[in-house]
Amino acid sequence: MSRYEEEIKRRRTFAIISHPDAGKTTLTEKFLLYGGAIAQAGQVKGKKNTRAATSDWMEIEKQRGISVTSSVMQFQYEGYCINILDTPGHQDFSEDTYRTLMAADSAVMVIDGAKGVEAQTRKLFKVCAMRDIPIFTFINKMDREARDPFELCEELEQELGIETYAMNWPIGCGKEFQGVYDRQARKVIHFTSNTNARAATATQIEPDDPALAELIGAGRRERLVEEIELLDGASSDFDLERVRHGKLSPVFFGSALTNFGVEPFLEEFLKMTTSPLPRRAGDEVIDSFEDEFSAFVFKIQANMNKAHRDRIAFMRIVSGKFEADKEVYHIQGGKKLRLSRPQQLMAAEREMIEEAYAGDIIGVFDPGIFAIGDTLCAPGRKFCFDPIPTFAPEHFERIRSIDTMKRKQFLKGVEQIAQEGAIQIFKTPYSGMEEVIVGVVGTLQFDVLEYRLRSEYNVELHKETLPFEFLRWIVREEEEPVPLKEEDLLLPNDAKLVEDYKGNQLLLFASRWSIQWVLERNKGLKLAEFGGAKF
Ligand code: G4P
């Protein structure tokens, strides 16, 4: 195998999802710690209120203790090169999660052992299920009082509609959490200490070894043997193919805080996941091991570093090798270019890079030319990766700058944030740009918009909530249609004609009923639920 192939083969790219507080940050931190990317716990996230922003970029995230945007980290572990994509924990940012999942090949779902499936777990899981990507479950906080493990697995199956297979089984919980039984190795991993804050020390022992009773107590041993029998009898065989198609989720128990069960999870997980997977580009399938470089942009983030006022486009390399000095072709821009200031994130730092391989995520400086979903490939090739769908907004506000002198900053900020894909913006046809109609999937996005306009663009907003909940594109068959005016249509009071910034015309509705009303009274009018690659 060439070095090039080896590099791609050893890569693993996955996203990590959870309901806030289930332990996503703590688990990520432990992974980084094992990989030597950070020297001690607490570097990613410090004590309360001092979240040292690695996965949490913005002030608003620190204030509310949620991650709003997703970030990427790379580290090495036992010969693997791992790219972790952090995702926002809040459902209002599901769209960002969806885009991040486009760049990942599998997902780790962290569940709080005392709480089981929570509201955001359901929402985020739904987003994962749209892509059928493999999902690995880590049931965390077993060092605290947790729910019955059988009950937890059953809840996962019933609430999320995915089969589960317990890879290991916890022995006790809370102060009595003594270890896990590894079902494949048929061994008990008994945790002895975690004094060195790195991996927990563990001894391995067969369940029928008499010494086990001494270690964990006769009663607990008996219970474990019974539970193993029950498990073996109840669950179907482990089927890696079903895992890889997102139909079966391997479940692991552990405690991120005390390190118990984290390293065994990481090791098994890395074995079960694949090297970077191919991506579709229309009729073509672009394989990771192809010689030529290709990538797609899945995220744009401006002002990550306020001092630099920069804008970064994150791209997932789909095939080949990226070399900093080589020209690439930007399909949507129709131009050859060199990607400027390519960088990767290593724990808390950004690092300039010279090369990267399929599966890696790189951030490049974006002078305002990239959009989400754009394809980059080797000069001479011409294909477009399948577009990343956008979620239809369900909440709308009319906004303007309170200070009319700040109109320019206002527009710049709103357009910038819309280009990042955090909001969608519309205007009334034939109107100026004093005010903008903003559509979002979750209302927290409005708060982020307001916060960012204030802190990054120094603009205070006047906001007015609009009653709309549905959006439909007007389908025009003419080559260059004359834009419609409100008078051209018969509209009820709770519907509105707007335009997006590409000039497409749309209707906003407050109810499904009024969509029907408009269709019935405007013969020949065609409405589409999805514009371009929309859901
Ligand atoms: P998140 O990223 O999913 O939102 O969760 P995060 O890792 O921030 O963890 C949320 C809280 O749960 C933190 O406590 C963290 O220390 C705790 N935690 C994470 N994993 C475990 C575990 O395995 N066992 C136990 N007992 N606790 C765990 P906090 O008090 O909210 O924050 P902090 O004071 O530790 O920063």
Coordinates of C-alpha atoms and ligand atoms in Angstrom, one line a residue:
M1 CA 0.0 0.0 0.0
S2 CA 1.3 3.4 -0.8
R3 CA 1.8 6.0 1.9
Y4 CA -1.1 7.9 0.3
E5 CA -3.5 5.0 0.6
E6 CA -2.3 4.3 4.1
E7 CA -3.0 7.9 5.1
I8 CA -6.6 7.7 3.9
K9 CA -7.2 4.3 5.3
R10 CA -6.2 5.4 8.8
R11 CA -8.7 8.2 8.9
R12 CA -11.9 8.2 10.8
T13 CA -14.3 11.2 10.6
F14 CA -17.3 11.3 12.9
A15 CA -19.8 13.7 14.5
I16 CA -20.7 13.7 18.1
I17 CA -24.3 14.5 19.2
S18 CA -26.1 14.8 22.5
H19 CA -28.8 16.6 24.5
P20 CA -27.0 19.4 26.3
D21 CA -25.2 18.3 29.5
A22 CA -25.2 14.6 28.6
G23 CA -21.4 14.8 28.5
K24 CA -20.4 15.4 24.9
T25 CA -17.7 17.9 25.8
T26 CA -16.3 15.7 28.6
L27 CA -16.2 12.7 26.3
T28 CA -14.5 14.6 23.5
E29 CA -12.0 15.9 25.9
K30 CA -11.1 12.4 27.0
F31 CA -10.6 11.3 23.4
L32 CA -8.3 14.2 22.9
L33 CA -6.5 13.4 26.2
Y34 CA -5.9 9.8 25.1
G35 CA -4.7 10.9 21.8
G36 CA -2.2 13.3 23.5
A37 CA -3.7 16.3 21.8
I38 CA -4.2 18.0 25.1
A39 CA -2.2 17.4 28.2
Q40 CA -4.8 17.5 30.9
A41 CA -8.5 17.5 31.4
G42 CA -10.2 20.8 31.5
Q43 CA -8.4 22.3 28.6
V44 CA -11.4 22.0 26.3
K45 CA -13.8 23.0 28.9
G46 CA -12.9 24.5 32.2
K47 CA -14.9 24.7 35.3
K48 CA -18.4 26.3 35.2
N49 CA -18.6 29.7 33.4
T50 CA -15.0 29.5 32.2
R51 CA -15.6 27.3 29.2
A52 CA -12.3 27.7 27.3
A53 CA -13.7 27.9 23.9
T54 CA -12.6 25.0 21.8
S55 CA -15.8 23.6 20.7
D56 CA -17.7 26.6 21.9
W57 CA -17.0 29.6 19.8
M58 CA -19.1 32.4 20.7
E59 CA -19.9 34.4 23.8
I60 CA -23.5 33.5 23.5
E61 CA -22.6 29.9 23.8
K62 CA -20.6 30.5 26.9
Q63 CA -23.5 32.5 28.4
R64 CA -26.1 29.9 27.8
G65 CA -23.9 26.9 28.0
I66 CA -24.9 25.5 24.7
S67 CA -23.0 25.1 21.5
V68 CA -24.5 27.1 18.7
T69 CA -22.1 26.3 16.0
S70 CA -20.2 23.1 15.3
S71 CA -16.5 22.9 15.2
V72 CA -13.9 20.4 14.2
M73 CA -10.9 18.8 15.8
Q74 CA -8.2 16.4 14.6
F75 CA -6.1 14.2 16.7
Q76 CA -4.1 10.9 16.4
Y77 CA -4.8 7.8 18.4
E78 CA -3.1 4.4 18.1
G79 CA -2.2 4.9 14.4
Y80 CA -5.6 6.4 13.5
C81 CA -6.1 10.0 12.4
I82 CA -9.4 11.1 13.9
N83 CA -11.5 14.1 12.9
I84 CA -14.2 14.8 15.4
L85 CA -17.0 17.1 14.4
D86 CA -18.8 18.7 17.3
T87 CA -22.5 19.6 16.8
P88 CA -24.7 22.2 18.4
G89 CA -26.7 20.6 21.2
H90 CA -29.9 22.6 20.6
Q91 CA -32.6 21.5 18.2
D92 CA -33.0 25.1 16.9
F93 CA -29.7 24.4 15.2
S94 CA -30.6 21.1 13.6
E95 CA -29.8 22.4 10.2
D96 CA -26.2 23.0 11.2
T97 CA -26.1 19.5 12.6
Y98 CA -27.5 18.2 9.4
R99 CA -24.7 19.9 7.4
T100 CA -22.1 18.7 9.8
L101 CA -23.4 15.1 9.4
M102 CA -22.9 15.5 5.6
A103 CA -19.2 15.8 6.4
A104 CA -19.1 12.9 8.8
D105 CA -19.1 9.2 8.1
S106 CA -20.6 8.1 11.4
A107 CA -22.0 9.6 14.6
V108 CA -21.5 9.1 18.3
M109 CA -24.6 9.7 20.4
V110 CA -24.0 10.5 24.1
I111 CA -26.9 9.7 26.5
D112 CA -27.1 10.5 30.1
G113 CA -27.6 7.2 32.0
A114 CA -30.0 8.8 34.5
K115 CA -32.1 10.6 31.9
G116 CA -32.1 8.3 28.9
V117 CA -33.5 9.7 25.6
E118 CA -34.1 13.5 26.0
A119 CA -35.9 16.0 23.8
Q120 CA -32.8 17.1 21.8
T121 CA -31.6 13.5 21.5
R122 CA -34.8 12.8 19.6
K123 CA -34.5 15.8 17.3
L124 CA -30.8 15.2 16.6
F125 CA -31.3 11.5 16.1
K126 CA -34.0 12.3 13.5
V127 CA -31.5 14.4 11.6
C128 CA -29.0 11.5 11.7
A129 CA -31.6 9.0 10.5
M130 CA -32.2 11.2 7.4
R131 CA -28.7 10.2 6.3
D132 CA -28.7 6.6 7.5
I133 CA -25.2 7.0 8.9
P134 CA -23.9 4.6 11.5
I135 CA -24.8 5.7 15.1
F136 CA -22.8 4.5 18.1
T137 CA -24.3 5.1 21.5
F138 CA -22.3 5.9 24.6
I139 CA -24.5 5.7 27.8
N140 CA -22.6 8.1 30.0
K141 CA -22.5 9.0 33.7
M142 CA -22.7 5.4 35.0
D143 CA -20.7 6.6 38.0
R144 CA -23.9 8.2 39.1
E145 CA -27.2 6.6 39.9
A146 CA -28.4 5.5 36.5
R147 CA -31.5 3.8 35.1
D148 CA -31.7 0.1 34.5
P149 CA -29.6 -0.7 31.5
F150 CA -32.3 -3.0 29.9
E151 CA -34.8 -0.2 30.3
L152 CA -32.4 2.3 28.7
C153 CA -31.8 0.1 25.6
E154 CA -35.5 -0.5 25.3
E155 CA -36.2 3.2 25.4
L156 CA -33.6 3.8 22.7
E157 CA -35.3 1.3 20.5
Q158 CA -38.8 2.5 21.1
E159 CA -38.2 6.2 21.1
L160 CA -35.7 6.4 18.3
G161 CA -36.8 3.4 16.2
I162 CA -33.3 1.9 15.9
E163 CA -32.3 -1.6 17.0
T164 CA -29.6 -1.7 19.7
Y165 CA -26.9 -4.1 20.5
A166 CA -25.2 -3.8 23.9
M167 CA -21.4 -4.2 23.3
N168 CA -20.7 -4.2 26.9
W169 CA -22.8 -4.3 30.1
P170 CA -22.4 -2.2 33.2
I171 CA -21.7 -3.8 36.6
G172 CA -23.5 -1.6 39.0
C173 CA -23.8 2.1 38.8
G174 CA -23.1 5.2 41.0
K175 CA -20.5 4.4 43.7
E176 CA -21.0 0.8 42.9
F177 CA -20.0 1.1 39.2
Q178 CA -17.3 -1.4 39.1
G179 CA -16.7 -2.1 35.5
V180 CA -18.2 -3.5 32.4
Y181 CA -18.6 -6.9 30.8
D182 CA -17.2 -7.0 27.3
R183 CA -19.6 -9.3 25.4
Q184 CA -17.4 -10.1 22.5
A185 CA -14.2 -10.8 24.5
R186 CA -16.5 -12.5 27.2
K187 CA -14.5 -10.8 29.9
V188 CA -15.2 -8.5 32.8
I189 CA -13.2 -5.3 32.7
H190 CA -12.9 -4.3 36.3
F191 CA -12.0 -0.7 36.9
T192 CA -9.6 -0.2 39.7
S193 CA -8.6 3.4 39.7
N194 CA -8.6 6.6 37.8
T195 CA -6.0 8.4 39.8
N196 CA -3.8 9.5 36.9
A197 CA -6.7 11.3 35.1
R198 CA -5.9 9.4 32.0
A199 CA -7.3 6.0 31.1
A200 CA -8.8 4.2 34.0
T201 CA -6.8 1.2 35.1
A202 CA -8.6 -2.0 34.6
T203 CA -8.1 -5.8 35.1
Q204 CA -9.7 -8.3 32.9
I205 CA -11.3 -11.4 34.2
E206 CA -13.5 -14.2 33.0
P207 CA -17.1 -14.1 34.4
D208 CA -16.8 -17.7 35.6
D209 CA -13.5 -17.1 37.4
P210 CA -14.1 -17.6 41.1
A211 CA -11.9 -14.6 41.8
L212 CA -14.6 -12.4 40.2
A213 CA -16.9 -12.9 43.2
E214 CA -14.1 -11.6 45.4
L215 CA -13.6 -8.6 43.2
I216 CA -17.2 -7.5 42.8
G217 CA -19.1 -9.5 45.4
A218 CA -21.0 -12.8 45.1
G219 CA -24.4 -11.1 44.7
R220 CA -23.3 -8.8 41.9
R221 CA -21.5 -11.6 40.1
E222 CA -24.6 -13.7 40.2
R223 CA -26.7 -10.9 38.9
L224 CA -24.2 -10.2 36.1
V225 CA -24.3 -13.9 35.0
E226 CA -28.1 -13.7 34.9
E227 CA -28.1 -10.5 33.0
I228 CA -25.6 -11.9 30.4
E229 CA -27.8 -14.9 29.9
L230 CA -30.8 -12.7 29.4
L231 CA -28.9 -10.5 27.0
D232 CA -27.6 -13.4 24.9
G233 CA -31.0 -14.9 24.8
A234 CA -32.9 -11.7 23.9
S235 CA -30.7 -9.9 21.4
S236 CA -30.2 -10.9 17.8
D237 CA -26.7 -11.5 16.5
F238 CA -24.4 -8.5 16.1
D239 CA -24.4 -7.5 12.4
L240 CA -21.8 -5.0 11.3
E241 CA -23.5 -4.5 8.0
R242 CA -26.7 -3.3 9.8
V243 CA -24.5 -1.0 11.9
R244 CA -23.0 0.5 8.8
H245 CA -26.4 1.2 7.3
G246 CA -27.6 3.0 10.4
K247 CA -30.1 0.3 11.3
L248 CA -28.4 -1.1 14.4
S249 CA -26.7 1.0 17.1
P250 CA -23.9 -0.6 19.2
V251 CA -24.3 0.5 22.8
F252 CA -21.5 1.1 25.3
F253 CA -21.8 2.0 28.9
G254 CA -19.3 4.1 30.8
S255 CA -18.4 7.3 32.5
A256 CA -16.6 10.1 30.7
L257 CA -15.8 11.9 33.9
T258 CA -14.0 9.0 35.6
N259 CA -12.7 7.5 32.3
F260 CA -14.4 4.2 33.0
G261 CA -15.2 2.5 29.8
V262 CA -14.1 5.4 27.6
E263 CA -10.9 3.9 26.1
P264 CA -12.6 0.5 25.4
F265 CA -15.4 2.4 23.7
L266 CA -13.0 4.4 21.5
E267 CA -11.0 1.3 20.5
E268 CA -14.1 -0.7 19.5
F269 CA -15.7 2.2 17.8
L270 CA -12.6 2.9 15.7
K271 CA -12.5 -0.8 14.6
M272 CA -16.1 -0.8 13.6
T273 CA -16.2 2.5 11.7
T274 CA -14.9 2.7 8.2
S275 CA -12.2 4.7 6.4
P276 CA -13.6 7.8 4.6
L277 CA -16.6 6.9 2.6
P278 CA -17.3 8.0 -1.0
R279 CA -19.8 10.8 -1.8
R280 CA -22.2 11.1 -4.7
A281 CA -21.9 13.7 -7.4
G282 CA -25.0 13.2 -9.6
D283 CA -24.4 10.0 -11.5
E284 CA -20.8 9.7 -10.4
V285 CA -19.6 8.3 -7.1
I286 CA -16.3 9.9 -6.0
D287 CA -14.2 7.4 -4.0
S288 CA -11.9 8.5 -1.3
F289 CA -9.0 6.7 -2.8
E290 CA -9.1 8.4 -6.1
D291 CA -5.9 10.2 -7.0
E292 CA -7.4 13.6 -7.6
F293 CA -8.4 16.0 -4.9
S294 CA -12.0 16.9 -4.4
A295 CA -13.9 18.5 -1.5
F296 CA -17.2 20.2 -0.6
V297 CA -18.0 23.2 1.6
F298 CA -20.4 22.3 4.4
K299 CA -20.0 25.2 6.7
I300 CA -19.1 28.9 6.6
Q301 CA -18.3 30.8 9.7
A302 CA -17.4 34.4 10.0
N303 CA -15.7 36.3 12.8
M304 CA -14.6 33.2 14.7
N305 CA -11.8 35.4 15.8
K306 CA -13.1 38.9 16.4
A307 CA -9.6 40.4 16.2
H308 CA -9.2 39.1 12.7
R309 CA -12.7 39.6 11.3
D310 CA -12.1 36.5 9.1
R311 CA -14.4 34.3 7.3
I312 CA -13.6 30.6 7.1
A313 CA -15.1 28.0 4.8
F314 CA -14.9 24.5 6.2
M315 CA -14.7 21.7 3.7
R316 CA -14.6 18.0 3.8
I317 CA -12.0 16.4 1.6
V318 CA -13.8 13.6 -0.3
S319 CA -11.0 12.2 -2.4
G320 CA -7.3 12.5 -2.9
K321 CA -4.8 14.7 -1.2
F322 CA -4.9 18.4 -0.6
E323 CA -1.6 20.3 -1.1
A324 CA -1.4 23.9 -0.1
D325 CA 0.5 25.1 -3.1
K326 CA -1.6 23.4 -5.7
E327 CA -4.4 25.0 -7.7
V328 CA -7.9 23.7 -7.4
Y329 CA -11.0 24.3 -9.4
H330 CA -14.0 25.9 -7.8
I331 CA -17.0 24.6 -9.8
Q332 CA -19.7 27.1 -8.7
G333 CA -17.3 30.1 -9.1
G334 CA -16.0 28.7 -12.4
K335 CA -12.4 29.6 -11.4
K336 CA -9.1 28.0 -10.6
L337 CA -7.7 29.2 -7.3
R338 CA -5.3 28.4 -4.5
L339 CA -7.0 27.8 -1.2
S340 CA -5.7 30.5 1.1
R341 CA -4.4 29.9 4.6
P342 CA -5.5 26.3 4.9
Q343 CA -5.8 25.2 8.5
Q344 CA -7.0 22.5 10.8
L345 CA -8.1 22.6 14.4
M346 CA -6.1 20.8 16.9
A347 CA -7.7 20.9 20.3
A348 CA -7.6 24.6 21.3
E349 CA -5.4 25.8 18.4
R350 CA -5.7 26.4 14.7
E351 CA -2.8 25.1 12.8
M352 CA -1.7 26.0 9.3
I353 CA -1.3 22.9 7.1
E354 CA 0.6 21.9 4.0
E355 CA -1.3 18.8 3.2
A356 CA -4.5 16.9 4.1
Y357 CA -6.2 13.7 2.9
A358 CA -9.6 12.4 2.1
G359 CA -11.7 12.3 5.3
D360 CA -10.0 15.4 6.7
I361 CA -11.8 18.7 7.4
I362 CA -9.9 21.8 6.5
G363 CA -10.8 25.5 7.0
V364 CA -9.7 28.0 4.4
F365 CA -9.9 31.7 4.4
D366 CA -12.9 32.8 2.4
P367 CA -12.9 36.2 0.7
G368 CA -16.7 35.8 0.1
I369 CA -16.6 33.4 -2.8
F370 CA -17.8 30.2 -1.3
A371 CA -21.3 29.0 -0.5
I372 CA -22.5 26.0 1.4
G373 CA -22.5 22.9 -0.8
D374 CA -19.8 24.2 -3.2
T375 CA -17.6 21.7 -4.9
L376 CA -13.8 22.0 -5.3
C377 CA -11.9 19.5 -7.5
A378 CA -8.7 19.1 -9.5
P379 CA -8.5 21.5 -12.5
G380 CA -9.8 19.7 -15.6
R381 CA -12.5 17.7 -13.7
K382 CA -16.1 18.9 -13.7
F383 CA -18.6 17.5 -11.3
C384 CA -20.8 18.7 -8.5
F385 CA -21.3 17.0 -5.2
D386 CA -25.0 16.4 -4.4
P387 CA -26.3 19.6 -2.9
I388 CA -26.8 20.0 0.8
P389 CA -30.5 20.5 1.4
T390 CA -31.8 23.5 3.4
F391 CA -34.5 23.2 6.0
A392 CA -37.7 25.3 5.3
P393 CA -37.9 28.1 7.9
E394 CA -40.9 28.0 10.2
H395 CA -40.4 31.4 12.1
F396 CA -40.3 34.8 10.5
E397 CA -39.4 38.3 11.7
R398 CA -39.2 41.6 10.0
I399 CA -36.0 43.4 11.2
R400 CA -34.3 46.8 10.6
S401 CA -31.6 48.8 12.2
I402 CA -33.0 51.2 14.9
D403 CA -30.3 53.7 13.8
T404 CA -31.0 54.4 10.2
M405 CA -27.4 55.7 9.8
K406 CA -26.2 52.1 10.3
R407 CA -28.1 50.7 7.4
K408 CA -24.9 49.6 5.6
Q409 CA -23.5 47.6 8.6
F410 CA -27.0 46.2 9.1
L411 CA -27.1 44.9 5.5
K412 CA -23.6 43.6 5.6
G413 CA -24.2 41.7 8.8
V414 CA -27.5 40.2 7.8
E415 CA -26.2 39.1 4.4
Q416 CA -23.0 37.7 5.9
I417 CA -25.0 35.7 8.5
A418 CA -27.4 34.5 5.7
Q419 CA -24.4 33.3 3.6
E420 CA -23.3 31.3 6.5
G421 CA -26.6 29.5 6.3
A422 CA -27.6 30.5 9.8
I423 CA -30.7 32.4 8.6
Q424 CA -32.6 32.8 5.4
I425 CA -33.4 36.4 4.2
F426 CA -36.2 37.7 2.1
K427 CA -37.5 41.1 1.0
T428 CA -40.7 42.5 -0.4
P429 CA -40.6 42.8 -4.2
Y430 CA -39.7 46.3 -5.5
S431 CA -38.8 47.5 -2.0
G432 CA -35.5 48.9 -0.8
M433 CA -33.3 47.2 1.8
E434 CA -34.3 49.2 4.9
E435 CA -35.9 46.1 6.3
V436 CA -35.4 42.5 5.8
I437 CA -37.6 39.5 6.5
V438 CA -35.7 36.8 8.2
G439 CA -36.7 33.1 8.3
V440 CA -35.3 30.6 10.7
V441 CA -35.8 27.0 11.6
G442 CA -35.6 27.5 15.4
T443 CA -36.2 30.8 17.3
L444 CA -32.9 30.7 19.1
Q445 CA -31.4 31.6 15.8
F446 CA -33.1 35.0 16.1
D447 CA -31.3 35.5 19.4
V448 CA -28.0 34.6 17.8
L449 CA -28.7 36.9 14.9
E450 CA -29.5 39.8 17.2
Y451 CA -26.5 39.1 19.4
R452 CA -24.1 38.9 16.5
L453 CA -25.4 42.1 14.8
R454 CA -24.9 43.9 18.1
S455 CA -21.4 42.5 18.9
E456 CA -19.9 42.1 15.5
Y457 CA -21.6 44.9 13.5
N458 CA -22.6 47.3 16.3
V459 CA -26.2 47.3 15.1
E460 CA -29.3 47.4 17.4
L461 CA -32.3 45.8 15.9
H462 CA -35.9 46.7 15.7
K463 CA -37.8 43.4 15.4
E464 CA -41.3 42.5 14.6
T465 CA -42.6 38.9 14.8
L466 CA -44.5 37.9 11.7
P467 CA -47.3 35.3 11.8
F468 CA -46.0 33.1 9.0
E469 CA -45.2 29.4 9.4
F470 CA -45.1 28.1 5.8
L471 CA -43.1 29.0 2.8
R472 CA -43.7 28.0 -0.9
W473 CA -41.7 28.9 -4.0
I474 CA -43.6 30.3 -7.0
V475 CA -42.8 28.1 -10.0
R476 CA -42.4 30.1 -13.2
E477 CA -41.9 28.4 -16.5
E478 CA -40.9 31.5 -18.5
E479 CA -37.3 32.0 -19.3
E480 CA -37.0 35.4 -17.8
P481 CA -40.3 36.0 -15.9
V482 CA -41.4 39.5 -15.0
P483 CA -41.5 39.6 -11.2
L484 CA -45.0 39.4 -9.8
K485 CA -46.5 42.2 -7.7
E486 CA -48.9 41.6 -4.8
E487 CA -51.7 43.1 -7.0
D488 CA -51.1 40.3 -9.6
L489 CA -52.3 37.7 -7.1
L490 CA -55.4 37.2 -5.0
L491 CA -54.0 36.8 -1.5
P492 CA -55.7 36.5 1.9
N493 CA -54.5 38.8 4.7
D494 CA -52.3 36.1 6.2
A495 CA -50.2 35.5 3.1
K496 CA -47.3 37.6 1.8
L497 CA -45.3 37.8 -1.4
V498 CA -41.6 38.0 -0.9
E499 CA -38.3 37.5 -2.8
D500 CA -35.1 35.8 -1.8
Y501 CA -31.8 37.3 -2.8
K502 CA -31.5 35.4 -6.0
G503 CA -34.7 37.0 -7.2
N504 CA -36.8 33.9 -6.7
Q505 CA -40.3 34.8 -5.6
L506 CA -42.0 33.1 -2.7
L507 CA -45.2 33.2 -0.7
L508 CA -45.3 33.1 3.1
F509 CA -48.4 31.7 4.7
A510 CA -49.7 31.7 8.3
S511 CA -51.7 28.5 7.8
R512 CA -52.0 25.5 5.5
W513 CA -55.5 26.5 4.9
S514 CA -54.4 29.8 3.2
I515 CA -52.1 27.9 0.9
Q516 CA -55.1 26.0 -0.4
W517 CA -57.1 29.2 -0.6
V518 CA -54.5 30.9 -2.8
L519 CA -54.2 27.9 -5.1
E520 CA -57.9 27.7 -5.6
R521 CA -58.3 31.4 -6.4
N522 CA -55.2 31.9 -8.5
K523 CA -55.7 29.5 -11.4
G524 CA -52.4 28.6 -13.1
L525 CA -50.3 29.5 -10.0
K526 CA -47.8 26.8 -9.3
L527 CA -46.3 26.5 -5.8
A528 CA -43.4 24.2 -4.8
E529 CA -42.5 23.2 -1.3
F530 CA -38.9 23.0 -2.1
G531 CA -36.7 25.4 -3.9
G532 CA -33.5 23.8 -5.3
A533 CA -32.3 21.2 -3.0
K534 CA -34.7 21.8 -0.2
F535 CA -36.6 19.3 1.9
Ligands
G4P1 P1 -22.3 18.6 27.1 O1 -21.1 18.9 26.3 O2 -23.0 17.4 26.5 O3 -23.3 19.7 27.3 O4 -21.9 18.1 28.5 P2 -20.6 18.3 29.4 O5 -19.5 17.4 28.9 O6 -20.4 19.8 29.4 O7 -21.1 17.8 30.8 C1 -22.1 18.3 31.5 C2 -21.9 18.1 33.0 O8 -21.9 16.7 33.3 C3 -20.6 18.6 33.5 O9 -20.8 19.0 34.8 C4 -19.7 17.4 33.5 O10 -18.6 17.5 34.4 C5 -20.7 16.3 33.9 N1 -20.3 15.0 33.4 C6 -19.9 14.6 32.1 N2 -19.7 13.3 32.1 C7 -19.9 12.8 33.3 C8 -19.8 11.5 33.9 O11 -19.5 10.5 33.2 N3 -20.1 11.4 35.2 C9 -20.5 12.5 35.9 N4 -20.8 12.2 37.2 N5 -20.6 13.7 35.4 C10 -20.3 13.9 34.1 P3 -21.1 20.5 35.3 O12 -21.1 20.5 36.7 O13 -22.3 21.0 34.6 O14 -19.9 21.3 34.7 P4 -18.4 21.4 35.2 O15 -18.6 22.2 36.5 O16 -17.9 20.1 35.3 O17 -17.8 22.2 34.1

